[in-house]
Tab-separated table of C-alpha atoms and ligand atoms in Angstrom:
chain	number	residue	atom	x	y	z
H	1	UNK	CA	13.523	7.529	-9.525
H	2	UNK	CA	13.777	8.054	-5.745
H	3	UNK	CA	11.158	6.732	-3.349
H	4	UNK	CA	10.954	8.551	-0.010
H	5	UNK	CA	9.852	6.415	2.932
H	6	UNK	CA	8.651	7.658	6.329
H	7	UNK	CA	9.664	5.095	8.919
H	8	UNK	CA	12.741	2.927	8.462
H	9	UNK	CA	11.879	-0.447	9.973
H	10	UNK	CA	11.986	-3.922	8.487
H	11	UNK	CA	9.127	-3.214	6.081
H	12	UNK	CA	11.092	-0.315	4.609
H	13	UNK	CA	14.191	-2.481	4.418
H	14	UNK	CA	12.330	-5.131	2.415
H	15	UNK	CA	10.842	-2.405	0.186
H	16	UNK	CA	14.333	-1.127	-0.618
H	17	UNK	CA	15.672	-4.628	-1.237
H	18	UNK	CA	12.766	-5.237	-3.655
H	19	UNK	CA	13.224	-1.865	-5.342
H	20	UNK	CA	16.909	-1.977	-6.202
H	21	UNK	CA	16.467	-4.522	-9.030
H	22	UNK	CA	13.847	-2.175	-10.533
H	23	UNK	CA	16.452	0.606	-10.605
H	24	UNK	CA	14.812	2.600	-7.798
H	25	UNK	CA	16.650	4.656	-5.191
H	26	UNK	CA	15.435	5.234	-1.639
H	27	UNK	CA	15.579	7.920	1.023
H	28	UNK	CA	14.269	7.087	4.497
H	29	UNK	CA	13.254	9.318	7.378
H	30	UNK	CA	13.205	8.042	10.951
H	31	UNK	CA	13.878	9.301	14.435
H	32	UNK	CA	17.288	7.738	14.937
H	33	UNK	CA	20.041	5.900	13.053
H	34	UNK	CA	20.700	2.152	13.054
H	35	UNK	CA	17.200	1.104	11.959
H	36	UNK	CA	16.741	-1.883	9.616
H	37	UNK	CA	16.261	0.345	6.538
H	38	UNK	CA	19.160	2.627	7.386
H	39	UNK	CA	21.448	-0.410	7.107
H	40	UNK	CA	20.568	-0.731	3.405
H	41	UNK	CA	19.620	2.784	2.225
H	42	UNK	CA	20.375	6.505	2.710
H	43	UNK	CA	18.380	7.978	5.571
H	44	UNK	CA	17.554	11.264	7.274
H	45	UNK	CA	17.108	11.429	11.036
H	46	UNK	CA	14.974	13.596	13.241
H	47	UNK	CA	11.363	14.331	14.052
H	48	UNK	CA	8.619	13.310	11.605
H	49	UNK	CA	7.191	16.798	12.036
H	50	UNK	CA	10.444	18.718	11.361
H	51	UNK	CA	9.514	20.950	8.375
H	52	UNK	CA	13.102	21.120	7.079
H	53	UNK	CA	13.424	17.306	7.006
H	54	UNK	CA	10.015	16.894	5.379
H	55	UNK	CA	10.876	19.478	2.736
H	56	UNK	CA	14.170	17.726	2.050
H	57	UNK	CA	12.566	14.315	1.589
H	58	UNK	CA	9.847	15.890	-0.598
H	59	UNK	CA	12.353	17.676	-2.827
H	60	UNK	CA	14.536	14.581	-3.237
H	61	UNK	CA	11.740	11.998	-3.885
H	62	UNK	CA	9.367	11.516	-6.813
H	63	UNK	CA	6.922	9.742	-4.506
H	64	UNK	CA	6.733	9.316	-0.732
H	65	UNK	CA	5.312	6.275	1.057
H	66	UNK	CA	5.460	5.024	4.671
H	67	UNK	CA	6.435	1.810	6.410
H	68	UNK	CA	5.061	2.879	9.789
H	69	UNK	CA	1.447	3.364	10.661
H	70	UNK	CA	1.869	6.073	13.271
H	71	UNK	CA	3.395	8.726	11.033
H	72	UNK	CA	1.767	11.988	12.236
H	73	UNK	CA	-1.015	13.214	9.938
H	74	UNK	CA	0.523	16.707	9.816
H	75	UNK	CA	3.711	15.282	8.271
H	76	UNK	CA	1.697	13.829	5.400
H	77	UNK	CA	-0.287	17.062	4.983
H	78	UNK	CA	2.928	19.033	4.506
H	79	UNK	CA	4.349	16.436	2.122
H	80	UNK	CA	1.124	16.274	0.103
H	81	UNK	CA	1.561	19.951	-0.832
H	82	UNK	CA	5.043	19.269	-2.156
H	83	UNK	CA	5.158	15.788	-3.693
H	84	UNK	CA	3.115	12.710	-4.544
H	85	UNK	CA	2.106	10.485	-1.572
H	86	UNK	CA	0.851	6.924	-1.765
H	87	UNK	CA	-1.120	5.273	-0.209
H	88	UNK	CA	-3.570	8.158	0.353
H	89	UNK	CA	-3.094	9.998	3.685
H	90	UNK	CA	-6.814	9.563	4.414
H	91	UNK	CA	-6.410	5.760	4.409
H	92	UNK	CA	-3.548	6.114	6.906
H	93	UNK	CA	-5.517	8.514	9.124
H	94	UNK	CA	-8.411	6.022	9.146
H	95	UNK	CA	-6.184	3.059	10.027
H	96	UNK	CA	-4.554	5.090	12.835
H	97	UNK	CA	-7.817	5.284	14.747
H	98	UNK	CA	-9.706	2.071	15.523
H	99	UNK	CA	-12.989	3.973	15.803
H	100	UNK	CA	-12.643	5.628	12.363
H	101	UNK	CA	-11.718	2.199	10.974
H	102	UNK	CA	-14.834	0.553	12.430
H	103	UNK	CA	-16.979	3.462	11.178
H	104	UNK	CA	-15.513	2.994	7.704
H	105	UNK	CA	-16.310	-0.734	7.768
H	106	UNK	CA	-19.882	0.094	8.830
H	107	UNK	CA	-20.290	2.728	6.090
H	108	UNK	CA	-18.987	0.322	3.431
H	109	UNK	CA	-21.139	-2.517	4.801
H	110	UNK	CA	-18.103	-4.621	5.664
H	111	UNK	CA	-19.102	-7.001	8.482
H	112	UNK	CA	-17.110	-6.366	11.662
H	113	UNK	CA	-17.553	-7.123	15.361
H	114	UNK	CA	-19.832	-4.998	17.549
H	115	UNK	CA	-18.044	-2.050	19.119
H	116	UNK	CA	-18.504	1.229	21.003
H	117	UNK	CA	-16.300	4.272	21.625
H	118	UNK	CA	-15.372	4.595	25.299
H	119	UNK	CA	-14.314	7.889	26.921
H	120	UNK	CA	-15.241	7.286	30.565
H	121	UNK	CA	-15.695	4.472	33.051
H	122	UNK	CA	-19.464	4.964	32.724
H	123	UNK	CA	-19.163	4.550	28.922
H	124	UNK	CA	-17.230	1.329	29.473
H	125	UNK	CA	-19.851	-0.109	31.823
H	126	UNK	CA	-22.569	0.826	29.328
H	127	UNK	CA	-20.647	-0.670	26.386
H	128	UNK	CA	-20.003	-3.915	28.278
H	129	UNK	CA	-23.696	-4.142	29.203
H	130	UNK	CA	-24.883	-3.463	25.629
H	131	UNK	CA	-22.337	-5.535	23.722
H	132	UNK	CA	-21.798	-8.142	26.414
H	133	UNK	CA	-18.827	-9.918	28.000
H	134	UNK	CA	-16.212	-11.089	27.297
H	135	UNK	CA	-14.869	-8.169	25.316
H	136	UNK	CA	-11.648	-6.379	24.471
H	137	UNK	CA	-10.873	-2.787	25.441
H	138	UNK	CA	-8.385	-1.214	23.026
H	139	UNK	CA	-6.735	2.179	22.722
H	140	UNK	CA	-8.086	3.878	19.602
H	141	UNK	CA	-4.605	4.994	18.556
H	142	UNK	CA	-1.005	3.738	18.729
H	143	UNK	CA	-1.777	0.099	19.531
H	144	UNK	CA	0.125	-2.644	17.729
H	145	UNK	CA	1.057	-6.291	18.213
H	146	UNK	CA	-1.503	-6.682	21.012
H	147	UNK	CA	-0.245	-3.615	22.929
H	148	UNK	CA	-2.820	-1.211	24.347
H	149	UNK	CA	-5.412	-3.985	24.808
H	150	UNK	CA	-7.161	-5.437	27.843
H	151	UNK	CA	-9.431	-8.462	27.753
H	152	UNK	CA	-12.512	-8.021	29.958
H	153	UNK	CA	-13.915	-11.401	30.938
H	154	UNK	CA	-16.287	-10.351	33.704
H	155	UNK	CA	-17.651	-7.275	35.523
H	156	UNK	CA	-14.764	-7.523	37.978
H	157	UNK	CA	-12.242	-6.716	35.177
H	158	UNK	CA	-13.935	-3.494	34.085
H	159	UNK	CA	-12.375	-1.215	36.645
H	160	UNK	CA	-8.821	-2.569	36.246
H	161	UNK	CA	-9.025	-2.391	32.426
H	162	UNK	CA	-10.139	1.232	32.753
H	163	UNK	CA	-7.264	1.932	35.171
H	164	UNK	CA	-4.784	0.413	32.702
H	165	UNK	CA	-5.930	2.251	29.559
H	166	UNK	CA	-8.329	5.009	30.667
H	167	UNK	CA	-6.061	7.936	29.937
H	168	UNK	CA	-6.523	7.590	26.149
H	169	UNK	CA	-9.615	7.439	23.905
H	170	UNK	CA	-10.760	3.805	23.753
H	171	UNK	CA	-12.881	1.319	21.861
H	172	UNK	CA	-14.703	-1.604	23.444
H	173	UNK	CA	-15.450	-4.516	21.147
H	174	UNK	CA	-16.969	-7.942	21.444
H	175	UNK	CA	-14.500	-10.788	21.908
H	176	UNK	CA	-14.904	-12.923	18.789
H	177	UNK	CA	-14.846	-16.685	19.372
H	178	UNK	CA	-13.246	-17.078	15.959
H	179	UNK	CA	-12.385	-20.387	14.344
H	180	UNK	CA	-9.206	-18.935	12.855
H	181	UNK	CA	-7.767	-15.739	11.370
H	182	UNK	CA	-6.974	-14.813	7.770
H	183	UNK	CA	-5.675	-11.732	6.035
H	184	UNK	CA	-6.118	-10.475	2.504
H	185	UNK	CA	-3.510	-8.402	0.704
H	186	UNK	CA	-4.345	-6.427	-2.409
H	187	UNK	CA	-2.586	-3.922	-4.609
H	188	UNK	CA	-4.107	-1.131	-6.693
H	189	UNK	CA	-2.337	0.923	-9.342
H	190	UNK	CA	-2.701	4.602	-10.191
H	191	UNK	CA	-5.012	3.659	-13.075
H	192	UNK	CA	-7.238	1.569	-10.775
H	193	UNK	CA	-5.964	-1.877	-11.772
H	194	UNK	CA	-6.520	-4.238	-8.808
H	195	UNK	CA	-4.869	-7.541	-7.912
H	196	UNK	CA	-5.120	-9.683	-4.832
H	197	UNK	CA	-2.733	-12.251	-3.399
H	198	UNK	CA	-4.065	-15.649	-2.338
H	199	UNK	CA	-5.482	-15.574	1.212
H	200	UNK	CA	-3.192	-15.954	4.213
H	201	UNK	CA	-4.117	-18.025	7.236
H	202	UNK	CA	-2.545	-16.510	10.329
H	203	UNK	CA	-1.750	-17.713	13.821
H	204	UNK	CA	-1.213	-15.028	16.467
H	205	UNK	CA	0.353	-15.632	19.872
H	206	UNK	CA	-0.078	-12.982	22.554
H	207	UNK	CA	-1.445	-10.581	19.922
H	208	UNK	CA	1.650	-10.969	17.693
H	209	UNK	CA	1.651	-12.726	14.331
H	210	UNK	CA	3.630	-15.953	14.654
H	211	UNK	CA	2.843	-18.062	11.601
H	212	UNK	CA	1.308	-17.532	8.150
H	213	UNK	CA	0.350	-20.255	5.709
H	214	UNK	CA	-0.575	-19.330	2.140
H	215	UNK	CA	-2.446	-19.862	-0.073
H	216	UNK	CA	-5.321	-20.642	2.298
H	217	UNK	CA	-7.696	-22.217	-0.197
H	218	UNK	CA	-11.285	-21.248	0.332
H	219	UNK	CA	-13.085	-19.973	-2.743
H	220	UNK	CA	-15.949	-18.472	-0.703
H	221	UNK	CA	-13.711	-16.633	1.780
H	222	UNK	CA	-11.424	-15.438	-0.975
H	223	UNK	CA	-14.337	-14.010	-2.954
H	224	UNK	CA	-15.659	-12.217	0.143
H	225	UNK	CA	-12.201	-10.849	0.992
H	226	UNK	CA	-11.754	-9.657	-2.586
H	227	UNK	CA	-15.045	-7.728	-2.478
H	228	UNK	CA	-14.038	-6.077	0.797
H	229	UNK	CA	-10.535	-5.141	-0.367
H	230	UNK	CA	-11.880	-3.687	-3.612
H	231	UNK	CA	-14.566	-1.718	-1.837
H	232	UNK	CA	-12.131	-0.211	0.668
H	233	UNK	CA	-9.535	0.552	-2.004
H	234	UNK	CA	-12.032	2.153	-4.352
H	235	UNK	CA	-13.397	4.248	-1.486
H	236	UNK	CA	-9.958	5.831	-0.965
H	237	UNK	CA	-8.947	5.797	-4.665
H	238	UNK	CA	-6.114	3.789	-3.152
H	239	UNK	CA	-2.644	3.353	-4.669
H	240	UNK	CA	-0.260	0.719	-3.253
H	241	UNK	CA	-0.645	-2.375	-1.096
H	242	UNK	CA	-3.444	-2.682	1.479
H	243	UNK	CA	-3.929	-5.520	3.971
H	244	UNK	CA	-7.115	-6.374	5.855
H	245	UNK	CA	-7.127	-8.811	8.775
H	246	UNK	CA	-10.247	-10.892	9.370
H	247	UNK	CA	-11.641	-13.277	11.945
H	248	UNK	CA	-13.310	-16.346	10.406
H	249	UNK	CA	-16.366	-17.418	12.347
H	250	UNK	CA	-18.696	-20.148	11.083
H	251	UNK	CA	-17.444	-19.641	7.528
H	252	UNK	CA	-17.966	-15.860	7.554
H	253	UNK	CA	-15.412	-13.057	7.520
H	254	UNK	CA	-15.469	-10.353	10.192
H	255	UNK	CA	-13.029	-7.510	9.499
H	256	UNK	CA	-10.688	-6.830	12.421
H	257	UNK	CA	-8.406	-4.116	11.096
H	258	UNK	CA	-6.688	-2.774	8.008
H	259	UNK	CA	-3.086	-1.784	7.345
H	260	UNK	CA	-2.444	0.707	4.519
H	261	UNK	CA	0.983	-0.750	3.732
H	262	UNK	CA	2.867	-3.950	3.075
H	263	UNK	CA	1.996	-6.446	5.800
H	264	UNK	CA	3.786	-9.046	7.908
H	265	UNK	CA	1.378	-11.762	6.719
H	266	UNK	CA	2.575	-11.070	3.144
H	267	UNK	CA	6.277	-11.699	3.752
H	268	UNK	CA	5.955	-15.151	2.204
H	269	UNK	CA	5.391	-13.461	-1.173
H	270	UNK	CA	9.133	-12.690	-1.473
H	271	UNK	CA	9.925	-16.326	-2.199
H	272	UNK	CA	6.397	-17.693	-2.589
H	273	UNK	CA	4.697	-15.461	-5.174
H	274	UNK	CA	5.574	-14.455	-8.728
H	275	UNK	CA	5.842	-10.802	-7.600
H	276	UNK	CA	6.351	-9.916	-3.931
H	277	UNK	CA	4.065	-7.524	-2.060
H	278	UNK	CA	7.070	-5.185	-1.713
H	279	UNK	CA	7.741	-5.055	-5.446
H	280	UNK	CA	4.050	-4.619	-6.211
H	281	UNK	CA	3.727	-1.771	-3.712
H	282	UNK	CA	6.619	-0.014	-5.474
H	283	UNK	CA	5.252	-0.765	-8.928
H	284	UNK	CA	1.894	0.730	-7.886
H	285	UNK	CA	3.196	3.905	-6.247
H	286	UNK	CA	5.749	4.537	-9.027
H	287	UNK	CA	3.142	4.195	-11.778
H	288	UNK	CA	4.527	0.952	-13.204
H	289	UNK	CA	2.427	-2.030	-14.383
H	290	UNK	CA	1.494	-4.419	-11.544
H	291	UNK	CA	3.117	-7.851	-11.316
H	292	UNK	CA	1.486	-11.272	-11.097
H	293	UNK	CA	0.261	-12.057	-7.556
H	294	UNK	CA	-0.058	-15.833	-8.073
H	295	UNK	CA	1.616	-18.200	-5.604
H	296	UNK	CA	4.537	-20.363	-6.716
H	297	UNK	CA	3.574	-23.188	-4.359
H	298	UNK	CA	2.486	-23.614	-0.730
H	299	UNK	CA	4.345	-21.235	1.547
H	300	UNK	CA	4.920	-20.889	5.247
H	301	UNK	CA	6.310	-17.869	7.109
H	302	UNK	CA	7.382	-17.885	10.734
H	303	UNK	CA	8.275	-14.746	12.632
H	304	UNK	CA	11.406	-14.857	14.788
H	305	UNK	CA	10.392	-12.976	17.914
H	306	UNK	CA	12.386	-11.848	20.956
H	307	UNK	CA	15.568	-13.849	20.303
H	308	UNK	CA	17.209	-15.111	17.099
H	309	UNK	CA	17.400	-18.904	16.889
H	310	UNK	CA	20.778	-20.282	15.915
H	311	UNK	CA	21.604	-19.075	12.412
H	312	UNK	CA	23.523	-22.314	11.654
H	313	UNK	CA	20.482	-24.406	12.443
H	314	UNK	CA	18.138	-22.244	10.379
H	315	UNK	CA	20.453	-22.122	7.378
H	316	UNK	CA	21.029	-25.870	7.629
H	317	UNK	CA	17.362	-26.533	6.853
H	318	UNK	CA	16.832	-27.315	3.160
H	319	UNK	CA	14.911	-24.589	1.374
H	320	UNK	CA	14.485	-22.390	4.443
H	321	UNK	CA	14.997	-18.677	3.699
H	322	UNK	CA	16.200	-16.445	6.507
H	323	UNK	CA	15.420	-12.729	6.707
H	324	UNK	CA	17.350	-11.085	9.548
H	325	UNK	CA	16.239	-7.468	10.110
H	326	UNK	CA	19.472	-6.520	11.885
H	327	UNK	CA	17.689	-5.500	15.102
H	328	UNK	CA	18.889	-6.005	18.650
H	329	UNK	CA	16.927	-8.638	20.597
H	330	UNK	CA	14.177	-7.600	23.000
H	331	UNK	CA	11.231	-9.645	24.340
H	332	UNK	CA	8.273	-9.482	21.966
H	333	UNK	CA	10.288	-7.780	19.211
H	334	UNK	CA	10.127	-9.049	15.625
H	335	UNK	CA	13.772	-9.704	14.719
H	336	UNK	CA	13.357	-11.584	11.479
H	337	UNK	CA	11.387	-14.289	9.722
H	338	UNK	CA	11.887	-17.514	7.824
H	339	UNK	CA	9.935	-18.822	4.856
H	340	UNK	CA	9.704	-22.008	2.832
H	341	UNK	CA	7.775	-23.153	-0.229
H	342	UNK	CA	6.459	-26.722	-0.559
H	343	UNK	CA	4.719	-28.396	-3.485
H	344	UNK	CA	1.602	-29.485	-1.536
H	345	UNK	CA	-0.537	-27.840	1.130
H	346	UNK	CA	-0.162	-30.895	3.370
H	347	UNK	CA	3.629	-30.806	3.223
H	348	UNK	CA	3.557	-27.076	4.009
H	349	UNK	CA	1.222	-27.590	7.002
H	350	UNK	CA	3.413	-30.351	8.397
H	351	UNK	CA	6.580	-28.328	7.927
H	352	UNK	CA	5.056	-25.190	9.474
H	353	UNK	CA	3.962	-27.067	12.588
H	354	UNK	CA	7.272	-28.876	12.935
H	355	UNK	CA	9.186	-25.644	12.518
H	356	UNK	CA	7.011	-23.815	15.033
H	357	UNK	CA	7.627	-26.493	17.669
H	358	UNK	CA	11.332	-26.588	16.899
H	359	UNK	CA	11.845	-22.829	16.970
H	360	UNK	CA	9.970	-22.565	20.251
H	361	UNK	CA	12.365	-25.126	21.752
H	362	UNK	CA	15.584	-23.563	20.367
F	1	AMP	P1	-5.262	-6.332	16.772
F	1	AMP	O1	-4.167	-5.465	17.311
F	1	AMP	O2	-6.606	-5.715	16.891
F	1	AMP	O3	-4.972	-6.832	15.380
F	1	AMP	O4	-5.253	-7.644	17.682
F	1	AMP	C1	-4.185	-8.579	17.652
F	1	AMP	C2	-4.732	-9.997	17.809
F	1	AMP	O5	-5.413	-10.121	19.080
F	1	AMP	C3	-5.752	-10.393	16.762
F	1	AMP	O6	-5.141	-10.821	15.582
F	1	AMP	C4	-6.474	-11.524	17.522
F	1	AMP	O7	-5.707	-12.701	17.550
F	1	AMP	C5	-6.567	-10.964	18.934
F	1	AMP	N1	-7.794	-10.138	19.054
F	1	AMP	C6	-7.885	-8.801	18.938
F	1	AMP	N2	-9.159	-8.376	19.053
F	1	AMP	C7	-9.914	-9.463	19.260
F	1	AMP	C8	-11.321	-9.703	19.453
F	1	AMP	N3	-12.207	-8.689	19.475
F	1	AMP	N4	-11.730	-10.978	19.610
F	1	AMP	C9	-10.856	-11.997	19.612
F	1	AMP	N5	-9.522	-11.859	19.439
F	1	AMP	C10	-9.040	-10.613	19.265
C-alpha cells in the first residue's frame, strides 16, 4: 500500500521510517528536492497546486496525508475527488486560520483565551481596549514557531505591531499568564476508535518548542484534554493523529491551537511509547487497528535548533537517541531532536534540565 504525503519535512521522514516496518510505501510531494523526507523516500517536486502532480500522487497512492499545515486547500479539494485523504481537509482548513480555529473552540465549548479578528488599525485599538493589554497580535494564516506574532504590552506598541503585521488578516488575543504549557495527542481510526497518549508538558523558547517531558501526570488535566480531543475529533469525523496545545492556568486548560497531524511534542513516542504517534497515524489512515499509546517510562525530548551539537558528545550519552533530520543549519531552524527514557519522573526531570543546560552551552 502506498501512502502519499504532501510536504516532505522531518515529520514526513519520521512517518516513512515508521511505515516501512509495516510494509508501507511512500510518495512525497514538495516544492524542491533535498528535503528530509526525500532523503528516505521517493518524491515528486513542483507546486502543490500543479494538477498533473496532484493527479500523479492521487493515482499512485491508496491514501494521501500531509506533513505540512500550509498545504493549499485547493490541492486537497482536487485530491479528494480522486483518492482518500486523511485527516479531513476541513480540519486542515480550520487549523490554517487562527480565527476559524478559535471559532471552532467556541462552538464546541472548548475554553480558549479571549480574542478578536483584526482587519484595520481601528479594529486593533478596539480589540486592545475590549480585551485588554498585554496581548498578542498574530497573523491568522501562515504563522508557525512564533513567526507572524507581535506582543503588545502597552498602547505605545499598537501602531508598531500594526505596521509589522497589518498587511494580512490578523487576530488579537489576550496574553495568558500561564503557569505552564501542555499538549495532548490523540489518534482516531476510520471506525471511530479513539486513543490518547499521556499528556506532554512543553517548554517553548522564543515561540519554538524546546523541551517536552511526558507523561505529565495530572489526572484532572488529562481527563479535560481527553474530552476536548474527542469532541474536536468527533466534530470532524477525524481520521489520524491530532494534537492540541494548551496553556495551563490555575489548574485549568485553555486551548491555544490545534495541529491536524503528528506533532513535535509527540516525538518522544518513538522510543517512549508502545506505539509511536507516527505509526499510529499510519495505522489510522490506512484502516489498520490502532496501537497501544501507553508510555514505556518517563521520557524527555529536546529539539536541536539552529546548530547541531557535537554528534560525538550526543551519542556518548548513555541511552540518548539522536534524530538528525538531514537539514542544513539556519538560526531558529529545527535540525533534529534527542530523546531519553528514564524509570522515574524525577530522574527524567533532572536529566532534561541537565541536558538543556548542556546543549545550550555546546
Ligand atoms: P503559537 O504559534 O500560537 O503556538 O505560539 C507559540 C508560543 O508562543 C506558545 O506556545 C506560547 O509559548 C507563546 N504564546 C502564544 N500565544 C500566547 C498568548 N496568547 N499568551 C501567552 N503566550 C503565548
